[in-house]
PDB file of C-alpha atoms in Angstrom:
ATOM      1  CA  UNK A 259      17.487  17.584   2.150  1.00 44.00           C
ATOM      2  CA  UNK A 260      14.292  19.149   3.114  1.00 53.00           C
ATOM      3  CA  UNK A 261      12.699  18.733   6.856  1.00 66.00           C
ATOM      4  CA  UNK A 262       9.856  16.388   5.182  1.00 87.00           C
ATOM      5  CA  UNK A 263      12.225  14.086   4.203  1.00 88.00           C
ATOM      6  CA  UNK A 264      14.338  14.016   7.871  1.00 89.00           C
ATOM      7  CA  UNK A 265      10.318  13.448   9.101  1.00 89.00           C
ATOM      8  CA  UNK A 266       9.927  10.944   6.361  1.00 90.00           C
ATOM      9  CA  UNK A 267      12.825   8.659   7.314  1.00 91.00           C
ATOM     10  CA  UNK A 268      12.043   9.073  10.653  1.00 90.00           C
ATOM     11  CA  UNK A 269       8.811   8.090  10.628  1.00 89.00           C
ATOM     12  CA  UNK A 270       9.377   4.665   8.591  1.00 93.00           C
ATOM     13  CA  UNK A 271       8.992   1.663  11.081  1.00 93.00           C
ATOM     14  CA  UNK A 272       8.969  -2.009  10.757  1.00 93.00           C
ATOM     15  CA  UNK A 273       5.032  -2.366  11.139  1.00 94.00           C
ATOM     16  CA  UNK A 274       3.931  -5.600  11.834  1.00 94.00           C
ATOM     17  CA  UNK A 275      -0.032  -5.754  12.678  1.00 96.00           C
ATOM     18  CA  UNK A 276      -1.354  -4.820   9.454  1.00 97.00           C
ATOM     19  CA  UNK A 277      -4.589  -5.340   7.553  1.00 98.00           C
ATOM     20  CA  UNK A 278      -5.987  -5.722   3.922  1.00 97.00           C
ATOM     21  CA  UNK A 279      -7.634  -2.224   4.515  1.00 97.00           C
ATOM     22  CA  UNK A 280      -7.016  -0.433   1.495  1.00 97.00           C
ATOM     23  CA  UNK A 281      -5.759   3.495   1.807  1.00 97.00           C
ATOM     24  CA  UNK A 282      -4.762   4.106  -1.822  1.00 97.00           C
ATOM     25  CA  UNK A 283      -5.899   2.450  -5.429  1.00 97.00           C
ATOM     26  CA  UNK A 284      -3.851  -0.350  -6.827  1.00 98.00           C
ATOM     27  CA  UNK A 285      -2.582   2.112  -9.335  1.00 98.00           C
ATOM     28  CA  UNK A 286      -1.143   4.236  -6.909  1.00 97.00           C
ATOM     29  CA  UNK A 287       0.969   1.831  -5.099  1.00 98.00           C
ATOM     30  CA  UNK A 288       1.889   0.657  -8.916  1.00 98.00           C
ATOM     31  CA  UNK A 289       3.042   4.349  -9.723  1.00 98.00           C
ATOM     32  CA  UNK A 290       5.115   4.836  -6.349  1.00 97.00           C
ATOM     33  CA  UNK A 291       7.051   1.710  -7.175  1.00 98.00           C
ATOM     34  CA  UNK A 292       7.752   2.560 -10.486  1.00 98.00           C
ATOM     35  CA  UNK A 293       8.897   5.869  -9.638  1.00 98.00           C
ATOM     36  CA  UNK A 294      11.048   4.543  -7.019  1.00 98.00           C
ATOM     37  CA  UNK A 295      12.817   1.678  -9.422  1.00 98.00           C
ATOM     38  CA  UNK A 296      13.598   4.585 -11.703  1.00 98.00           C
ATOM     39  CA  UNK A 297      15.082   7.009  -9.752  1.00 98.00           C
ATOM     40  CA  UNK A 298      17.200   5.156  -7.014  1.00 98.00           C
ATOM     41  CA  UNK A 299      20.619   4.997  -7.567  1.00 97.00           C
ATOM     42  CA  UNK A 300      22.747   2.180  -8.783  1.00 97.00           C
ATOM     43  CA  UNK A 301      26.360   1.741  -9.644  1.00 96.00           C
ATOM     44  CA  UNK A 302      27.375   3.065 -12.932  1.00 97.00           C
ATOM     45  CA  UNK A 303      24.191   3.471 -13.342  1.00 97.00           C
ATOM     46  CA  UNK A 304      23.478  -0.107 -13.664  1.00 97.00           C
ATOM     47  CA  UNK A 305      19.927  -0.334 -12.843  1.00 97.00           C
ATOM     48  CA  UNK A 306      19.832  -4.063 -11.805  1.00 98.00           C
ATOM     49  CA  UNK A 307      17.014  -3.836  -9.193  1.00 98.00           C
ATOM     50  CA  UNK A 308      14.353  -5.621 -10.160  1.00 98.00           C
ATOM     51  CA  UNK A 309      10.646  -5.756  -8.448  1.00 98.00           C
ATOM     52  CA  UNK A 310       7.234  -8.088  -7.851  1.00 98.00           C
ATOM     53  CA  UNK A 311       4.214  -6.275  -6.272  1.00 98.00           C
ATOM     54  CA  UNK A 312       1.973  -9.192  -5.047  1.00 98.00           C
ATOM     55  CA  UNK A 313      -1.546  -7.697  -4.434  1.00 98.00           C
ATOM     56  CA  UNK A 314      -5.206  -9.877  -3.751  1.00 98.00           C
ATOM     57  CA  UNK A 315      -5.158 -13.920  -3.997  1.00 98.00           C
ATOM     58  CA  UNK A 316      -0.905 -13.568  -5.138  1.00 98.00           C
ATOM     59  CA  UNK A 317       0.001 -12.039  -1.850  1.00 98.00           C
ATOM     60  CA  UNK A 318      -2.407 -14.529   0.064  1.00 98.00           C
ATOM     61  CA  UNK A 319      -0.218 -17.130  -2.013  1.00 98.00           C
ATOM     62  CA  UNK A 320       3.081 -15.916  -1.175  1.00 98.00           C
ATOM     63  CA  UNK A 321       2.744 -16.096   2.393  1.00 98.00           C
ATOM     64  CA  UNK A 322       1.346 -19.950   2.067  1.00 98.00           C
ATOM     65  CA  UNK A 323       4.357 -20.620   0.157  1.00 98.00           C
ATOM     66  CA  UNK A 324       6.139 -19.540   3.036  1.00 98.00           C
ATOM     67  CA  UNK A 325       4.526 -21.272   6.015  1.00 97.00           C
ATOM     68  CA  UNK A 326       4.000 -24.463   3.781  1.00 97.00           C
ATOM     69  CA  UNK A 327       7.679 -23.909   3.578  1.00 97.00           C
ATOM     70  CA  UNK A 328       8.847 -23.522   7.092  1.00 97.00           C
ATOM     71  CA  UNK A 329       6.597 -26.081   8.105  1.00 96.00           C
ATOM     72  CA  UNK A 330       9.418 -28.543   6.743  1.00 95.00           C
ATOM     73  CA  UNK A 331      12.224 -27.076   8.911  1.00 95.00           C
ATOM     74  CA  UNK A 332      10.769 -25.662  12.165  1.00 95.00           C
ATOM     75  CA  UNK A 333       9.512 -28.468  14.174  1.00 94.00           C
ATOM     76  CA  UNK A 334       5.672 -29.131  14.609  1.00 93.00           C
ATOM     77  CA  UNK A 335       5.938 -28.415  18.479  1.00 93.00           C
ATOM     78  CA  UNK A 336       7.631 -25.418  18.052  1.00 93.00           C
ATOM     79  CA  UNK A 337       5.499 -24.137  14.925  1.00 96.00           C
ATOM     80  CA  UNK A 338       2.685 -21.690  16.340  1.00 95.00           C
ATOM     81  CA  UNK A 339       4.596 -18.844  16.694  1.00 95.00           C
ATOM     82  CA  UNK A 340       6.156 -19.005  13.723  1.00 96.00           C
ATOM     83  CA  UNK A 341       2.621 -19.696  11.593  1.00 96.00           C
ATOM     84  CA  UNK A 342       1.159 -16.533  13.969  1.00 96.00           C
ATOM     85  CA  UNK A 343       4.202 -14.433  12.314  1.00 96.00           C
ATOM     86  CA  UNK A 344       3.431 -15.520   8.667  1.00 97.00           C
ATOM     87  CA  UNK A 345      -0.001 -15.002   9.144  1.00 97.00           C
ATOM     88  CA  UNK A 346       0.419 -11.604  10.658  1.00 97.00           C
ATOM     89  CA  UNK A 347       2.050 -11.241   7.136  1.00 98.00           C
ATOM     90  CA  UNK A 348      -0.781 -12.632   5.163  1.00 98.00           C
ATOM     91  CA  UNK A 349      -3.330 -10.499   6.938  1.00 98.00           C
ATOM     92  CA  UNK A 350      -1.650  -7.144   5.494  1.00 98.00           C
ATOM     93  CA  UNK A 351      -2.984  -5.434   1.946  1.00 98.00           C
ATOM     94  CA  UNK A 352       0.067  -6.653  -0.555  1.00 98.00           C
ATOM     95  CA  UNK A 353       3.988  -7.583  -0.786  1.00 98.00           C
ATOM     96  CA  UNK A 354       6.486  -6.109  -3.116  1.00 98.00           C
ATOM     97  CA  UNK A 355       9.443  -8.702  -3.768  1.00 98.00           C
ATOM     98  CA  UNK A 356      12.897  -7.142  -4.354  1.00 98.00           C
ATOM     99  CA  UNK A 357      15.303  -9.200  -6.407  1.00 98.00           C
ATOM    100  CA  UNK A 358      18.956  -8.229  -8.698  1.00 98.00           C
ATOM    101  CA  UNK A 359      19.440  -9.225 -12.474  1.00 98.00           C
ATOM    102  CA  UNK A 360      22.634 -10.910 -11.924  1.00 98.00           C
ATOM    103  CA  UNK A 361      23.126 -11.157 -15.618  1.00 98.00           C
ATOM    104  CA  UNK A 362      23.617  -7.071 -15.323  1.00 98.00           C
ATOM    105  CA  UNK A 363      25.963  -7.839 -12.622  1.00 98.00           C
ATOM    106  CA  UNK A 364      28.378 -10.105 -14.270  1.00 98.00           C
ATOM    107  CA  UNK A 365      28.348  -8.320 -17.153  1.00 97.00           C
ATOM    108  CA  UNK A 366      29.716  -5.347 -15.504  1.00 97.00           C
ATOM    109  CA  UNK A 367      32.515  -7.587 -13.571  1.00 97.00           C
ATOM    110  CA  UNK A 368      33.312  -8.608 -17.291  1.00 97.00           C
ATOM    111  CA  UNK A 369      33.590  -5.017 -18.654  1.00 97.00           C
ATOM    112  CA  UNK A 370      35.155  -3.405 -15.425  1.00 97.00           C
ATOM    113  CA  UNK A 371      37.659  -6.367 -14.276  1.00 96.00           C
ATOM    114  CA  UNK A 372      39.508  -3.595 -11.657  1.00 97.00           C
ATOM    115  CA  UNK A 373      36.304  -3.687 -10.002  1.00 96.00           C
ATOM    116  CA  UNK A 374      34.938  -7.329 -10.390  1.00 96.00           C
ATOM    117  CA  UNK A 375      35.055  -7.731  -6.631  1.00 97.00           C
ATOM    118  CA  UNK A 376      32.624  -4.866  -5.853  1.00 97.00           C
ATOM    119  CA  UNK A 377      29.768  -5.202  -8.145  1.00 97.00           C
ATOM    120  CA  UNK A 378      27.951  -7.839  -6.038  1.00 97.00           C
ATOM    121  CA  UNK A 379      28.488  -5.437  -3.082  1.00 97.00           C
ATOM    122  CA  UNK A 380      27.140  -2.717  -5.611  1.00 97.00           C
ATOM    123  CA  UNK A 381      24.187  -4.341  -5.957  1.00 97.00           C
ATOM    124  CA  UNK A 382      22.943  -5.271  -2.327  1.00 97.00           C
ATOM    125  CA  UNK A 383      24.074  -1.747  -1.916  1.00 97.00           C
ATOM    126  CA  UNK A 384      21.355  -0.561  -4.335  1.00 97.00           C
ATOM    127  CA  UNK A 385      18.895  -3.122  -3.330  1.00 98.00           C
ATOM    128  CA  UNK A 386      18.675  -1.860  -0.204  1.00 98.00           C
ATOM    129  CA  UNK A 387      18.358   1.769  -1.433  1.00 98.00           C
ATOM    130  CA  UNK A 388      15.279   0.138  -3.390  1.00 98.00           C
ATOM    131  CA  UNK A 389      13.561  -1.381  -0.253  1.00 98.00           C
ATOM    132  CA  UNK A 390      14.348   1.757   1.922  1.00 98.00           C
ATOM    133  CA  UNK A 391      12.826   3.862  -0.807  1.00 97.00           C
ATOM    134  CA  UNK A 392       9.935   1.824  -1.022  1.00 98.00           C
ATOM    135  CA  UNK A 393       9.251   1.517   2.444  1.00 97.00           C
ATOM    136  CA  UNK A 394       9.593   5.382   2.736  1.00 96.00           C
ATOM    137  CA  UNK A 395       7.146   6.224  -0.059  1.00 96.00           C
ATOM    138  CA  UNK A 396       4.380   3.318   1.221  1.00 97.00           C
ATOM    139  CA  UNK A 397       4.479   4.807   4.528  1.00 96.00           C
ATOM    140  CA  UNK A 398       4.118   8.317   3.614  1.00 95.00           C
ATOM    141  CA  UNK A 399       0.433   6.848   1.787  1.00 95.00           C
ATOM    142  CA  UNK A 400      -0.078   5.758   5.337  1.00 95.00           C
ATOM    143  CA  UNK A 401       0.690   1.950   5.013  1.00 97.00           C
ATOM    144  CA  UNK A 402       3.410  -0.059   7.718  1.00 96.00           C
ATOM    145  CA  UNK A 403       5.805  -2.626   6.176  1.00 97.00           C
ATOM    146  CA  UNK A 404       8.274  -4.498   7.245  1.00 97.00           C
ATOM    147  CA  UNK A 405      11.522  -6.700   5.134  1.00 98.00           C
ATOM    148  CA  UNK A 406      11.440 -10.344   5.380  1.00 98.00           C
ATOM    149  CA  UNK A 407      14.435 -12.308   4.477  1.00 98.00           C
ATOM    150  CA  UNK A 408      12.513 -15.809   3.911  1.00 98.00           C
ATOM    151  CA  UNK A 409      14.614 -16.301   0.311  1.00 96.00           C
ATOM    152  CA  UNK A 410      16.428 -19.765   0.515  1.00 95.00           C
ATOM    153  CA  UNK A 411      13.441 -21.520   1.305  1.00 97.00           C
ATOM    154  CA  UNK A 412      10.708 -19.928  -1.022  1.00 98.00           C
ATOM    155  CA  UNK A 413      13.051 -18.200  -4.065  1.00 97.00           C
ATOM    156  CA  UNK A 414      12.419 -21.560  -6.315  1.00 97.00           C
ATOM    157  CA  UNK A 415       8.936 -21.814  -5.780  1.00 98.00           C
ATOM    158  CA  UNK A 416       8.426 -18.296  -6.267  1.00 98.00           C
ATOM    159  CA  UNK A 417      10.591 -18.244  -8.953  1.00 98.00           C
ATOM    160  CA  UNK A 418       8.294 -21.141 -10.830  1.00 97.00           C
ATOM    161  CA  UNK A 419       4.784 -19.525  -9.406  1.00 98.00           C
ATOM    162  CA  UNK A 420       5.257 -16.274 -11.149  1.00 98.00           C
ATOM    163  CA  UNK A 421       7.389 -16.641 -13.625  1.00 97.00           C
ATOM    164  CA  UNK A 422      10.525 -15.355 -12.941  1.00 98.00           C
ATOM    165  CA  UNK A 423      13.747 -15.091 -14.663  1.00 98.00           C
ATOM    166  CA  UNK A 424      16.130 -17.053 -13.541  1.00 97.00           C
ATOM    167  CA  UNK A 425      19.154 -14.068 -13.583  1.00 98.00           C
ATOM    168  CA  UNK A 426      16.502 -12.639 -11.036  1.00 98.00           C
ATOM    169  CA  UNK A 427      18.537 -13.297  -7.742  1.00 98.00           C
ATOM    170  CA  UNK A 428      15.878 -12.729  -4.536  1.00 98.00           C
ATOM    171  CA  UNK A 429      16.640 -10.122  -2.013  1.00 98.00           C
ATOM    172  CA  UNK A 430      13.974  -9.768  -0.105  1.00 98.00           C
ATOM    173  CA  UNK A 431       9.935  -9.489   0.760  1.00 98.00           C
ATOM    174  CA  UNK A 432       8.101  -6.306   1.982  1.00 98.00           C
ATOM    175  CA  UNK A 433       4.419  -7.268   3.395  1.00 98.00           C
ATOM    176  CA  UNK A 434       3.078  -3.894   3.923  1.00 98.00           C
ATOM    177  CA  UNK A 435      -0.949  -2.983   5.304  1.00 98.00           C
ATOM    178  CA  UNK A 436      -2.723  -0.605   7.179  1.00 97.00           C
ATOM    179  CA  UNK A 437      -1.087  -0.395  10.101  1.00 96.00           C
ATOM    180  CA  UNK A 438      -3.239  -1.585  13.192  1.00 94.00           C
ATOM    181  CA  UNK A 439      -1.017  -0.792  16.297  1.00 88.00           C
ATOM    182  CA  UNK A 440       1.029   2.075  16.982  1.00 87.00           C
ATOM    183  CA  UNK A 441       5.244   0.559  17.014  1.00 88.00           C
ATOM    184  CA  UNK A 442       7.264   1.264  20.387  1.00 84.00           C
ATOM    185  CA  UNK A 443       9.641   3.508  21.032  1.00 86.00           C
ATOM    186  CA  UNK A 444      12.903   2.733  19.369  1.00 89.00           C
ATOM    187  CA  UNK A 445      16.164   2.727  21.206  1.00 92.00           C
ATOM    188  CA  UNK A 446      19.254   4.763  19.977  1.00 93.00           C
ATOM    189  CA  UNK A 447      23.159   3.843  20.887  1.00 95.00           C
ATOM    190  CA  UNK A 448      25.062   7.032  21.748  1.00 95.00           C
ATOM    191  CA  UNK A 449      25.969   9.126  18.028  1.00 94.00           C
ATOM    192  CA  UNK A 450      29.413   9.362  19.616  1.00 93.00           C
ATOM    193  CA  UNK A 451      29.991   6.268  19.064  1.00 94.00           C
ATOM    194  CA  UNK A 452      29.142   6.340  15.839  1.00 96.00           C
ATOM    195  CA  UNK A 453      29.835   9.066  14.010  1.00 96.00           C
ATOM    196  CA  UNK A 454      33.455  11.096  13.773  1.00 94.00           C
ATOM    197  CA  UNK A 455      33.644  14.655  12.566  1.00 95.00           C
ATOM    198  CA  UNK A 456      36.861  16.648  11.485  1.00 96.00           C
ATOM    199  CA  UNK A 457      36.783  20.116  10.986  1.00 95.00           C
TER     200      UNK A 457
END
């Protein structure tokens, strides 16, 4: 581990006043991803992360998928804050959807039974490696992000919108921008309590 990569992880915050600014090309943004999918870990070396960068009018549309969706469940009284929070979403540069191939995951549980248990575990495990990395990488071009977990309500209609395999199981959504405010200061419970060392 270098000291740029300790900054780097320390410096990755859930940003969530972003705008459509754009820092790097569309290309860019493309590449990072791509490098990212290829070189984070997975389980014997399963590779079942799977990715959706929504950029222009298809990030616009996500986010209406989403309000349009919570507008059934969160009552009209109670909605502004909530459409104020999707649109703070809306108003950033692109989203990158994280979803697992579960077809790769039950095909391992078939060929590994001693392990059939942990493979789902596996694979959030790696999924989450995915978003971190992600996250990382976008902020080091200078964009904020933060993860959404808005899944049960919009994963079929996403799923029909673009496309998408139906072995694609949906983890999560990263709206990410130009960050427009600085975040706060984080708060930090005691490492004592946290981590044990044995010499």
């Amino acid at each position: 581990m270098t000291n740029n990569f300790l900054d780097s992880i320390k410096k990755r915050r859930s940003h969530y006043e972003i705008s459509k600014e754009k820092i790097v090309s569309d290309e860019r943004i493309q590449e990072i991803i791509e490098y990212v999918v290829k070189h984070t870990p997975s389980a014997f070396n399963s590779q079942t992360a799977r990715v959706v960068l929504l950029l222009g009018d298809n990030h616009t549309k996500l986010w209406n998928i989403t309000e349009s969706a919570l507008r059934e469940v969160v009552p009209e009284d109670d909605f502004a804050p909530t459409e104020e929070k999707i649109k703070s979403f809306d108003a950033g540069y692109g989203t990158v959807l994280f979803f697992e191939d579960t077809d790769i995951v039950k095909k391992f549980q078939e060929d590994f039974p001693l392990y059939k248990d942990n493979f789902p575990i596996w694979s959030k495990e790696s999924s989450g490696m995915h978003q971190f990395n992600i996250w990382t990488a976008l902020k080091l071009e200078g964009y904020g992000a933060s993860l959404q977990h808005y899944t049960e309500l919009i994963e079929e209609e996403v799923r029909n919108e673009w496309n998408i395999p139906e072995n694609w199981e949906m983890r999560a959504q990263m709206p990410f921008g130009k960050p427009t405010a600085e975040t706060g200061d984080k708060e930090f419970k005691s490492l004592e309590d946290r981590i044990r060392v044995y010499k």
